[in-house]
Amino acid sequence: MRVFVTGASGHIASAVIPELLSAGHTVVGLARSDRAAAAVSALGAEVRRGDLDDLDGLAAAADRSDGVIHLAFKHDEMRTGDLMGAVDADLRAIEAMGAAVKGSGKPFIGTGVTLGQVIAGFRGRLTEQDALPGGPRIDAENAVVAFAEQGVRSSVVRLPPTVHSLGRYSLLGGLIEIARARGVAGYVGDGLNGWPSADTRDVGRLYRLALEGAPAGSRLHAVAEEGVTLRDTAAAVGRRLGVPVASIAAEEAEEHFGFLAGFVGLDNPVSADHTRRTLGWTPTRPGLLADLASEGVA
């Protein structure tokens, strides 16, 4: 297949693109800057210049492809406090690309986040069958799933907050930077809340399997470990950085953790049983704590 990948210079794409190429697919990667274009080209993909605000360009690229993998999100805006602006831009981009492939039967793989369901009110062990009617990033997830009713083989890969490998740690990376800057690896309260995780290379393989065979309208979980406690994670970070580990009181969380304060205390147990059965996906890479111990974060 000729596959159009957004977010092609990002962390997840660094595993998705090599996985696709090794399976014989051709990749066209979206790049919004010279630096991003160089990264995409270095991975072996064809470069298409543009960004999430170029709706006509996104639609044209989707139309000319045999499949779409949408990884891009305006993370910089989220970090600076404009989460809803990033969410709205994501939804507009999805709608533009979805309209371009309507009735084609092409695979369209969107990206969701397991924590999004918790933020929107879900409680308990999240499965692939659990979905909420709306909320930040959930509207985009639901839009992708709904493309299945319009002749698109659409699916969504929900990412855990910690996608890790080779010194990169997704949302956890922000907590690592805070620990380095403040000289303490922190968690909120007793720290027994857990975040799911997976190695980036296992995640890349799941996107490829979804492109090739995910059922239309499916939700998939890129989760190797259901939930590593934040206390254990902070302890591993503290050992690696050589800083103390401490509980941060809930009332001090915003001052200590900044934009991550709303996430660090959340509990997010997640099952990937259905994903593994449906696509034969079996994570094989090391777990988060082993990764932190062996590769390090310094």
PDB file of C-alpha atoms in Angstrom:
ATOM      1  CA  MET A   1       0.000   0.000   0.000  1.00  0.00           C
ATOM      2  CA  ARG A   2       0.915   3.628  -0.434  1.00  0.00           C
ATOM      3  CA  VAL A   3       0.323   4.953   3.096  1.00  0.00           C
ATOM      4  CA  PHE A   4      -0.064   8.592   4.099  1.00  0.00           C
ATOM      5  CA  VAL A   5       1.253   9.155   7.624  1.00  0.00           C
ATOM      6  CA  THR A   6       0.706  12.388   9.558  1.00  0.00           C
ATOM      7  CA  GLY A   7       2.999  13.224  12.458  1.00  0.00           C
ATOM      8  CA  ALA A   8       5.676  11.454  10.443  1.00  0.00           C
ATOM      9  CA  SER A   9       8.645  13.019  12.253  1.00  0.00           C
ATOM     10  CA  GLY A  10       7.338  12.199  15.733  1.00  0.00           C
ATOM     11  CA  HIS A  11       8.085   9.603  18.365  1.00  0.00           C
ATOM     12  CA  ILE A  12       5.444   7.049  17.323  1.00  0.00           C
ATOM     13  CA  ALA A  13       6.210   7.445  13.622  1.00  0.00           C
ATOM     14  CA  SER A  14       9.866   6.613  14.300  1.00  0.00           C
ATOM     15  CA  ALA A  15       8.649   3.035  14.810  1.00  0.00           C
ATOM     16  CA  VAL A  16       5.587   3.025  12.531  1.00  0.00           C
ATOM     17  CA  ILE A  17       7.393   4.092   9.354  1.00  0.00           C
ATOM     18  CA  PRO A  18      10.218   1.482   9.548  1.00  0.00           C
ATOM     19  CA  GLU A  19       7.609  -1.166  10.365  1.00  0.00           C
ATOM     20  CA  LEU A  20       5.573  -0.248   7.279  1.00  0.00           C
ATOM     21  CA  LEU A  21       8.601  -0.096   5.005  1.00  0.00           C
ATOM     22  CA  SER A  22       9.902  -3.455   6.215  1.00  0.00           C
ATOM     23  CA  ALA A  23       6.523  -4.984   5.325  1.00  0.00           C
ATOM     24  CA  GLY A  24       6.777  -3.673   1.759  1.00  0.00           C
ATOM     25  CA  HIS A  25       4.546  -0.624   2.004  1.00  0.00           C
ATOM     26  CA  THR A  26       5.404   2.806   0.585  1.00  0.00           C
ATOM     27  CA  VAL A  27       5.128   5.733   3.006  1.00  0.00           C
ATOM     28  CA  VAL A  28       4.366   9.395   2.384  1.00  0.00           C
ATOM     29  CA  GLY A  29       5.024  11.374   5.552  1.00  0.00           C
ATOM     30  CA  LEU A  30       3.633  14.795   6.456  1.00  0.00           C
ATOM     31  CA  ALA A  31       6.299  17.289   7.558  1.00  0.00           C
ATOM     32  CA  ARG A  32       5.693  20.882   8.625  1.00  0.00           C
ATOM     33  CA  SER A  33       9.331  22.102   8.716  1.00  0.00           C
ATOM     34  CA  ASP A  34      12.711  21.514   7.119  1.00  0.00           C
ATOM     35  CA  ARG A  35      13.853  19.695  10.236  1.00  0.00           C
ATOM     36  CA  ALA A  36      10.799  17.422  10.183  1.00  0.00           C
ATOM     37  CA  ALA A  37      11.250  16.791   6.464  1.00  0.00           C
ATOM     38  CA  ALA A  38      14.841  15.701   7.045  1.00  0.00           C
ATOM     39  CA  ALA A  39      13.724  13.295   9.783  1.00  0.00           C
ATOM     40  CA  VAL A  40      11.030  11.786   7.577  1.00  0.00           C
ATOM     41  CA  SER A  41      13.419  11.393   4.661  1.00  0.00           C
ATOM     42  CA  ALA A  42      16.011   9.759   6.925  1.00  0.00           C
ATOM     43  CA  LEU A  43      13.445   7.110   7.848  1.00  0.00           C
ATOM     44  CA  GLY A  44      13.063   6.257   4.158  1.00  0.00           C
ATOM     45  CA  ALA A  45       9.693   7.876   3.502  1.00  0.00           C
ATOM     46  CA  GLU A  46       8.623  10.317   0.823  1.00  0.00           C
ATOM     47  CA  VAL A  47       8.057  13.802   2.225  1.00  0.00           C
ATOM     48  CA  ARG A  48       4.870  15.817   1.807  1.00  0.00           C
ATOM     49  CA  ARG A  49       5.129  19.326   3.237  1.00  0.00           C
ATOM     50  CA  GLY A  50       2.163  20.650   5.207  1.00  0.00           C
ATOM     51  CA  ASP A  51       0.517  20.711   8.618  1.00  0.00           C
ATOM     52  CA  LEU A  52      -2.800  19.972  10.330  1.00  0.00           C
ATOM     53  CA  ASP A  53      -4.230  23.343   9.307  1.00  0.00           C
ATOM     54  CA  ASP A  54      -3.763  22.590   5.594  1.00  0.00           C
ATOM     55  CA  LEU A  55      -7.094  20.802   5.230  1.00  0.00           C
ATOM     56  CA  ASP A  56      -7.108  20.764   1.445  1.00  0.00           C
ATOM     57  CA  GLY A  57      -3.590  19.347   1.392  1.00  0.00           C
ATOM     58  CA  LEU A  58      -4.499  16.651   3.912  1.00  0.00           C
ATOM     59  CA  ALA A  59      -7.551  15.667   1.894  1.00  0.00           C
ATOM     60  CA  ALA A  60      -5.557  15.474  -1.332  1.00  0.00           C
ATOM     61  CA  ALA A  61      -2.853  13.318   0.269  1.00  0.00           C
ATOM     62  CA  ALA A  62      -5.452  10.971   1.748  1.00  0.00           C
ATOM     63  CA  ASP A  63      -7.240  10.686  -1.583  1.00  0.00           C
ATOM     64  CA  ARG A  64      -3.997   9.733  -3.350  1.00  0.00           C
ATOM     65  CA  SER A  65      -3.092   7.087  -0.796  1.00  0.00           C
ATOM     66  CA  ASP A  66      -4.194   3.489  -0.292  1.00  0.00           C
ATOM     67  CA  GLY A  67      -4.440   4.044   3.448  1.00  0.00           C
ATOM     68  CA  VAL A  68      -4.007   6.693   6.134  1.00  0.00           C
ATOM     69  CA  ILE A  69      -2.350   6.551   9.549  1.00  0.00           C
ATOM     70  CA  HIS A  70      -3.055   9.715  11.521  1.00  0.00           C
ATOM     71  CA  LEU A  71      -0.478  10.261  14.273  1.00  0.00           C
ATOM     72  CA  ALA A  72      -0.216  14.055  14.370  1.00  0.00           C
ATOM     73  CA  PHE A  73      -1.456  16.203  17.245  1.00  0.00           C
ATOM     74  CA  LYS A  74      -0.562  19.742  18.285  1.00  0.00           C
ATOM     75  CA  HIS A  75       1.292  18.739  21.444  1.00  0.00           C
ATOM     76  CA  ASP A  76       3.017  22.107  21.747  1.00  0.00           C
ATOM     77  CA  GLU A  77      -0.326  23.871  22.057  1.00  0.00           C
ATOM     78  CA  MET A  78      -1.441  21.361  24.670  1.00  0.00           C
ATOM     79  CA  ARG A  79       1.693  21.955  26.732  1.00  0.00           C
ATOM     80  CA  THR A  80       1.186  25.715  26.661  1.00  0.00           C
ATOM     81  CA  GLY A  81      -2.400  25.466  27.864  1.00  0.00           C
ATOM     82  CA  ASP A  82      -4.422  25.456  24.629  1.00  0.00           C
ATOM     83  CA  LEU A  83      -5.643  21.864  24.819  1.00  0.00           C
ATOM     84  CA  MET A  84      -8.987  22.629  23.219  1.00  0.00           C
ATOM     85  CA  GLY A  85      -7.327  24.439  20.321  1.00  0.00           C
ATOM     86  CA  ALA A  86      -5.239  21.325  19.666  1.00  0.00           C
ATOM     87  CA  VAL A  87      -8.288  19.091  20.031  1.00  0.00           C
ATOM     88  CA  ASP A  88     -10.314  21.168  17.572  1.00  0.00           C
ATOM     89  CA  ALA A  89      -7.494  21.201  14.998  1.00  0.00           C
ATOM     90  CA  ASP A  90      -7.196  17.421  15.259  1.00  0.00           C
ATOM     91  CA  LEU A  91     -10.915  16.924  14.655  1.00  0.00           C
ATOM     92  CA  ARG A  92     -10.945  19.231  11.627  1.00  0.00           C
ATOM     93  CA  ALA A  93      -8.006  17.358  10.094  1.00  0.00           C
ATOM     94  CA  ILE A  94      -9.683  14.002  10.669  1.00  0.00           C
ATOM     95  CA  GLU A  95     -12.925  15.188   9.098  1.00  0.00           C
ATOM     96  CA  ALA A  96     -11.076  16.501   6.031  1.00  0.00           C
ATOM     97  CA  MET A  97      -9.175  13.267   5.441  1.00  0.00           C
ATOM     98  CA  GLY A  98     -12.205  11.125   6.207  1.00  0.00           C
ATOM     99  CA  ALA A  99     -14.306  12.959   3.648  1.00  0.00           C
ATOM    100  CA  ALA A 100     -11.619  12.340   1.041  1.00  0.00           C
ATOM    101  CA  VAL A 101     -11.685   8.542   1.497  1.00  0.00           C
ATOM    102  CA  LYS A 102     -15.435   8.141   2.008  1.00  0.00           C
ATOM    103  CA  GLY A 103     -16.793   5.073   0.209  1.00  0.00           C
ATOM    104  CA  SER A 104     -13.329   3.857  -0.785  1.00  0.00           C
ATOM    105  CA  GLY A 105     -12.926   0.940   1.611  1.00  0.00           C
ATOM    106  CA  LYS A 106      -9.461   2.232   2.439  1.00  0.00           C
ATOM    107  CA  PRO A 107      -7.992   1.732   5.920  1.00  0.00           C
ATOM    108  CA  PHE A 108      -7.930   4.870   8.049  1.00  0.00           C
ATOM    109  CA  ILE A 109      -6.125   4.461  11.376  1.00  0.00           C
ATOM    110  CA  GLY A 110      -6.685   7.213  13.914  1.00  0.00           C
ATOM    111  CA  THR A 111      -4.979   7.726  17.245  1.00  0.00           C
ATOM    112  CA  GLY A 112      -6.674   8.027  20.615  1.00  0.00           C
ATOM    113  CA  VAL A 113      -5.385   8.060  24.181  1.00  0.00           C
ATOM    114  CA  THR A 114      -6.425   5.781  27.009  1.00  0.00           C
ATOM    115  CA  LEU A 115      -6.282   8.634  29.531  1.00  0.00           C
ATOM    116  CA  GLY A 116      -8.842  10.560  27.493  1.00  0.00           C
ATOM    117  CA  GLN A 117     -11.601   8.225  28.620  1.00  0.00           C
ATOM    118  CA  VAL A 118     -10.639   8.727  32.283  1.00  0.00           C
ATOM    119  CA  ILE A 119     -10.585  12.507  31.899  1.00  0.00           C
ATOM    120  CA  ALA A 120     -14.060  12.294  30.363  1.00  0.00           C
ATOM    121  CA  GLY A 121     -15.393  10.308  33.318  1.00  0.00           C
ATOM    122  CA  PHE A 122     -14.708   6.606  32.706  1.00  0.00           C
ATOM    123  CA  ARG A 123     -13.782   4.591  35.788  1.00  0.00           C
ATOM    124  CA  GLY A 124     -12.536   1.026  36.004  1.00  0.00           C
ATOM    125  CA  ARG A 125     -10.527  -1.227  33.692  1.00  0.00           C
ATOM    126  CA  LEU A 126     -10.800   0.182  30.184  1.00  0.00           C
ATOM    127  CA  THR A 127     -11.478  -2.302  27.375  1.00  0.00           C
ATOM    128  CA  GLU A 128     -11.705  -1.844  23.637  1.00  0.00           C
ATOM    129  CA  GLN A 129     -15.494  -1.987  23.869  1.00  0.00           C
ATOM    130  CA  ASP A 130     -15.666   0.967  26.264  1.00  0.00           C
ATOM    131  CA  ALA A 131     -16.450   4.294  24.618  1.00  0.00           C
ATOM    132  CA  LEU A 132     -17.871   7.577  25.822  1.00  0.00           C
ATOM    133  CA  PRO A 133     -20.079   9.880  23.761  1.00  0.00           C
ATOM    134  CA  GLY A 134     -17.735  12.848  23.853  1.00  0.00           C
ATOM    135  CA  GLY A 135     -14.901  14.764  25.459  1.00  0.00           C
ATOM    136  CA  PRO A 136     -11.414  16.073  24.630  1.00  0.00           C
ATOM    137  CA  ARG A 137      -9.871  13.783  21.984  1.00  0.00           C
ATOM    138  CA  ILE A 138     -12.836  11.410  22.309  1.00  0.00           C
ATOM    139  CA  ASP A 139     -14.846  13.309  19.698  1.00  0.00           C
ATOM    140  CA  ALA A 140     -11.994  12.691  17.254  1.00  0.00           C
ATOM    141  CA  GLU A 141     -11.835   9.010  18.176  1.00  0.00           C
ATOM    142  CA  ASN A 142     -15.578   8.641  17.672  1.00  0.00           C
ATOM    143  CA  ALA A 143     -15.385  10.451  14.334  1.00  0.00           C
ATOM    144  CA  VAL A 144     -12.806   7.970  13.043  1.00  0.00           C
ATOM    145  CA  VAL A 145     -14.841   4.983  14.212  1.00  0.00           C
ATOM    146  CA  ALA A 146     -17.951   6.442  12.548  1.00  0.00           C
ATOM    147  CA  PHE A 147     -16.197   6.452   9.161  1.00  0.00           C
ATOM    148  CA  ALA A 148     -16.901   2.705   9.121  1.00  0.00           C
ATOM    149  CA  GLU A 149     -20.526   3.584   8.337  1.00  0.00           C
ATOM    150  CA  GLN A 150     -19.328   5.575   5.310  1.00  0.00           C
ATOM    151  CA  GLY A 151     -17.408   2.854   3.516  1.00  0.00           C
ATOM    152  CA  VAL A 152     -14.042   3.312   5.237  1.00  0.00           C
ATOM    153  CA  ARG A 153     -12.188   0.518   7.067  1.00  0.00           C
ATOM    154  CA  SER A 154     -11.521   2.775  10.003  1.00  0.00           C
ATOM    155  CA  SER A 155     -10.037   1.957  13.390  1.00  0.00           C
ATOM    156  CA  VAL A 156      -8.464   3.792  16.315  1.00  0.00           C
ATOM    157  CA  VAL A 157      -5.318   2.839  18.195  1.00  0.00           C
ATOM    158  CA  ARG A 158      -5.540   4.114  21.748  1.00  0.00           C
ATOM    159  CA  LEU A 159      -2.092   4.939  23.073  1.00  0.00           C
ATOM    160  CA  PRO A 160      -1.123   4.635  26.738  1.00  0.00           C
ATOM    161  CA  PRO A 161       0.359   7.708  28.444  1.00  0.00           C
ATOM    162  CA  THR A 162       3.758   6.002  28.497  1.00  0.00           C
ATOM    163  CA  VAL A 163       5.094   4.866  25.133  1.00  0.00           C
ATOM    164  CA  HIS A 164       8.776   4.221  25.698  1.00  0.00           C
ATOM    165  CA  SER A 165      12.020   3.230  24.022  1.00  0.00           C
ATOM    166  CA  LEU A 166      15.494   4.592  23.333  1.00  0.00           C
ATOM    167  CA  GLY A 167      15.241   7.340  25.940  1.00  0.00           C
ATOM    168  CA  ARG A 168      11.808   8.636  24.891  1.00  0.00           C
ATOM    169  CA  TYR A 169       8.854   8.289  27.229  1.00  0.00           C
ATOM    170  CA  SER A 170       5.819  10.098  25.812  1.00  0.00           C
ATOM    171  CA  LEU A 171       3.785  11.802  28.576  1.00  0.00           C
ATOM    172  CA  LEU A 172       6.085  10.353  31.215  1.00  0.00           C
ATOM    173  CA  GLY A 173       8.885  12.318  29.583  1.00  0.00           C
ATOM    174  CA  GLY A 174       7.336  15.495  30.991  1.00  0.00           C
ATOM    175  CA  LEU A 175       7.458  14.063  34.514  1.00  0.00           C
ATOM    176  CA  ILE A 176      11.102  13.130  33.977  1.00  0.00           C
ATOM    177  CA  GLU A 177      11.936  16.694  32.954  1.00  0.00           C
ATOM    178  CA  ILE A 178      10.137  18.006  36.042  1.00  0.00           C
ATOM    179  CA  ALA A 179      12.102  15.599  38.255  1.00  0.00           C
ATOM    180  CA  ARG A 180      15.344  16.755  36.678  1.00  0.00           C
ATOM    181  CA  ALA A 181      14.475  20.447  37.042  1.00  0.00           C
ATOM    182  CA  ARG A 182      13.144  20.234  40.609  1.00  0.00           C
ATOM    183  CA  GLY A 183      15.588  17.686  41.941  1.00  0.00           C
ATOM    184  CA  VAL A 184      12.875  15.280  43.107  1.00  0.00           C
ATOM    185  CA  ALA A 185      10.954  12.498  41.394  1.00  0.00           C
ATOM    186  CA  GLY A 186       7.399  13.002  42.530  1.00  0.00           C
ATOM    187  CA  TYR A 187       4.030  11.284  42.546  1.00  0.00           C
ATOM    188  CA  VAL A 188       0.688  12.366  44.000  1.00  0.00           C
ATOM    189  CA  GLY A 189      -0.608  10.951  47.274  1.00  0.00           C
ATOM    190  CA  ASP A 190       0.269   7.292  47.788  1.00  0.00           C
ATOM    191  CA  GLY A 191       1.268   6.917  44.130  1.00  0.00           C
ATOM    192  CA  LEU A 192      -0.625   3.653  43.723  1.00  0.00           C
ATOM    193  CA  ASN A 193      -2.493   4.851  40.665  1.00  0.00           C
ATOM    194  CA  GLY A 194      -1.191   3.163  37.539  1.00  0.00           C
ATOM    195  CA  TRP A 195      -0.512   4.147  33.939  1.00  0.00           C
ATOM    196  CA  PRO A 196      -0.428   1.584  31.137  1.00  0.00           C
ATOM    197  CA  SER A 197       2.636   1.438  28.910  1.00  0.00           C
ATOM    198  CA  ALA A 198       4.156  -0.139  25.818  1.00  0.00           C
ATOM    199  CA  ASP A 199       7.430  -0.075  23.924  1.00  0.00           C
ATOM    200  CA  THR A 200       7.362   2.164  20.854  1.00  0.00           C
ATOM    201  CA  ARG A 201       8.461  -0.673  18.577  1.00  0.00           C
ATOM    202  CA  ASP A 202       5.611  -2.912  19.712  1.00  0.00           C
ATOM    203  CA  VAL A 203       3.257   0.030  19.110  1.00  0.00           C
ATOM    204  CA  GLY A 204       4.647   0.470  15.602  1.00  0.00           C
ATOM    205  CA  ARG A 205       3.860  -3.141  14.826  1.00  0.00           C
ATOM    206  CA  LEU A 206       0.286  -2.724  16.042  1.00  0.00           C
ATOM    207  CA  TYR A 207      -0.309   0.204  13.685  1.00  0.00           C
ATOM    208  CA  ARG A 208       0.926  -1.938  10.786  1.00  0.00           C
ATOM    209  CA  LEU A 209      -1.363  -4.808  11.779  1.00  0.00           C
ATOM    210  CA  ALA A 210      -4.280  -2.394  12.071  1.00  0.00           C
ATOM    211  CA  LEU A 211      -3.580  -0.993   8.610  1.00  0.00           C
ATOM    212  CA  GLU A 212      -3.492  -4.473   7.114  1.00  0.00           C
ATOM    213  CA  GLY A 213      -6.395  -6.093   8.889  1.00  0.00           C
ATOM    214  CA  ALA A 214      -8.258  -4.256  11.646  1.00  0.00           C
ATOM    215  CA  PRO A 215     -12.041  -4.658  11.368  1.00  0.00           C
ATOM    216  CA  ALA A 216     -13.950  -1.535  10.378  1.00  0.00           C
ATOM    217  CA  GLY A 217     -15.085   0.517  13.354  1.00  0.00           C
ATOM    218  CA  SER A 218     -12.732  -1.121  15.849  1.00  0.00           C
ATOM    219  CA  ARG A 219     -10.890   0.352  18.806  1.00  0.00           C
ATOM    220  CA  LEU A 220      -7.491  -1.126  19.627  1.00  0.00           C
ATOM    221  CA  HIS A 221      -5.279  -0.822  22.687  1.00  0.00           C
ATOM    222  CA  ALA A 222      -1.519  -0.430  22.266  1.00  0.00           C
ATOM    223  CA  VAL A 223      -0.912  -1.629  25.805  1.00  0.00           C
ATOM    224  CA  ALA A 224       1.731  -4.122  26.897  1.00  0.00           C
ATOM    225  CA  GLU A 225       1.515  -3.432  30.656  1.00  0.00           C
ATOM    226  CA  GLU A 226      -1.893  -2.690  32.149  1.00  0.00           C
ATOM    227  CA  GLY A 227      -0.720  -0.243  34.767  1.00  0.00           C
ATOM    228  CA  VAL A 228       2.668   0.540  36.306  1.00  0.00           C
ATOM    229  CA  THR A 229       2.163   2.534  39.496  1.00  0.00           C
ATOM    230  CA  LEU A 230       3.359   6.120  39.523  1.00  0.00           C
ATOM    231  CA  ARG A 231       5.218   5.421  42.759  1.00  0.00           C
ATOM    232  CA  ASP A 232       7.237   2.616  41.146  1.00  0.00           C
ATOM    233  CA  THR A 233       7.819   4.755  38.081  1.00  0.00           C
ATOM    234  CA  ALA A 234       9.004   7.708  40.174  1.00  0.00           C
ATOM    235  CA  ALA A 235      11.336   5.401  42.098  1.00  0.00           C
ATOM    236  CA  ALA A 236      12.896   4.188  38.844  1.00  0.00           C
ATOM    237  CA  VAL A 237      13.290   7.752  37.600  1.00  0.00           C
ATOM    238  CA  GLY A 238      14.780   8.834  40.919  1.00  0.00           C
ATOM    239  CA  ARG A 239      17.363   6.048  40.843  1.00  0.00           C
ATOM    240  CA  ARG A 240      18.406   6.918  37.320  1.00  0.00           C
ATOM    241  CA  LEU A 241      18.639  10.660  37.899  1.00  0.00           C
ATOM    242  CA  GLY A 242      20.125  10.310  41.363  1.00  0.00           C
ATOM    243  CA  VAL A 243      17.386  12.412  42.968  1.00  0.00           C
ATOM    244  CA  PRO A 244      15.115  11.672  45.926  1.00  0.00           C
ATOM    245  CA  VAL A 245      11.588  10.339  45.464  1.00  0.00           C
ATOM    246  CA  ALA A 246       8.707  12.025  47.259  1.00  0.00           C
ATOM    247  CA  SER A 247       4.943  12.170  47.508  1.00  0.00           C
ATOM    248  CA  ILE A 248       3.497  15.513  46.435  1.00  0.00           C
ATOM    249  CA  ALA A 249       0.336  16.596  48.241  1.00  0.00           C
ATOM    250  CA  ALA A 250      -2.701  16.986  45.985  1.00  0.00           C
ATOM    251  CA  GLU A 251      -3.016  20.669  46.856  1.00  0.00           C
ATOM    252  CA  GLU A 252       0.592  21.224  45.725  1.00  0.00           C
ATOM    253  CA  ALA A 253       0.347  19.211  42.518  1.00  0.00           C
ATOM    254  CA  GLU A 254      -0.431  22.108  40.192  1.00  0.00           C
ATOM    255  CA  GLU A 255       2.539  24.126  41.394  1.00  0.00           C
ATOM    256  CA  HIS A 256       4.896  21.133  41.206  1.00  0.00           C
ATOM    257  CA  PHE A 257       3.752  19.386  38.017  1.00  0.00           C
ATOM    258  CA  GLY A 258       2.471  22.297  35.945  1.00  0.00           C
ATOM    259  CA  PHE A 259       0.384  21.254  32.934  1.00  0.00           C
ATOM    260  CA  LEU A 260       0.741  17.591  33.953  1.00  0.00           C
ATOM    261  CA  ALA A 261      -0.987  18.136  37.298  1.00  0.00           C
ATOM    262  CA  GLY A 262      -4.328  17.061  35.870  1.00  0.00           C
ATOM    263  CA  PHE A 263      -2.877  13.757  34.650  1.00  0.00           C
ATOM    264  CA  VAL A 264      -0.366  12.552  37.221  1.00  0.00           C
ATOM    265  CA  GLY A 265      -2.946  11.506  39.809  1.00  0.00           C
ATOM    266  CA  LEU A 266      -5.173   9.573  37.395  1.00  0.00           C
ATOM    267  CA  ASP A 267      -5.596   5.812  37.538  1.00  0.00           C
ATOM    268  CA  ASN A 268      -5.786   4.176  34.104  1.00  0.00           C
ATOM    269  CA  PRO A 269      -5.872   0.346  34.130  1.00  0.00           C
ATOM    270  CA  VAL A 270      -6.292  -0.858  30.550  1.00  0.00           C
ATOM    271  CA  SER A 271      -6.857  -4.262  28.950  1.00  0.00           C
ATOM    272  CA  ALA A 272      -5.558  -5.167  25.498  1.00  0.00           C
ATOM    273  CA  ASP A 273      -7.007  -8.699  25.428  1.00  0.00           C
ATOM    274  CA  HIS A 274      -9.335  -8.041  22.499  1.00  0.00           C
ATOM    275  CA  THR A 275      -6.591  -6.350  20.470  1.00  0.00           C
ATOM    276  CA  ARG A 276      -4.255  -9.287  20.949  1.00  0.00           C
ATOM    277  CA  ARG A 277      -6.907 -11.837  19.979  1.00  0.00           C
ATOM    278  CA  THR A 278      -8.167  -9.889  16.981  1.00  0.00           C
ATOM    279  CA  LEU A 279      -4.828  -9.015  15.370  1.00  0.00           C
ATOM    280  CA  GLY A 280      -2.454 -11.542  16.908  1.00  0.00           C
ATOM    281  CA  TRP A 281      -0.452  -8.712  18.439  1.00  0.00           C
ATOM    282  CA  THR A 282       2.028  -9.908  21.072  1.00  0.00           C
ATOM    283  CA  PRO A 283       4.322  -7.299  22.656  1.00  0.00           C
ATOM    284  CA  THR A 284       7.868  -8.624  22.979  1.00  0.00           C
ATOM    285  CA  ARG A 285       9.945  -5.644  24.097  1.00  0.00           C
ATOM    286  CA  PRO A 286      11.050  -4.852  27.678  1.00  0.00           C
ATOM    287  CA  GLY A 287       8.621  -3.281  30.141  1.00  0.00           C
ATOM    288  CA  LEU A 288       8.796   0.300  31.363  1.00  0.00           C
ATOM    289  CA  LEU A 289      10.798  -0.230  34.560  1.00  0.00           C
ATOM    290  CA  ALA A 290      13.340  -2.411  32.766  1.00  0.00           C
ATOM    291  CA  ASP A 291      13.606   0.245  30.065  1.00  0.00           C
ATOM    292  CA  LEU A 292      14.221   3.004  32.611  1.00  0.00           C
ATOM    293  CA  ALA A 293      16.875   0.907  34.316  1.00  0.00           C
ATOM    294  CA  SER A 294      18.721  -0.144  31.169  1.00  0.00           C
ATOM    295  CA  GLU A 295      18.455   2.791  28.782  1.00  0.00           C
ATOM    296  CA  GLY A 296      18.162   5.583  31.274  1.00  0.00           C
ATOM    297  CA  VAL A 297      16.716   9.044  31.046  1.00  0.00           C
ATOM    298  CA  ALA A 298      19.760  11.246  31.609  1.00  0.00           C
TER     299      ALA A 298
END
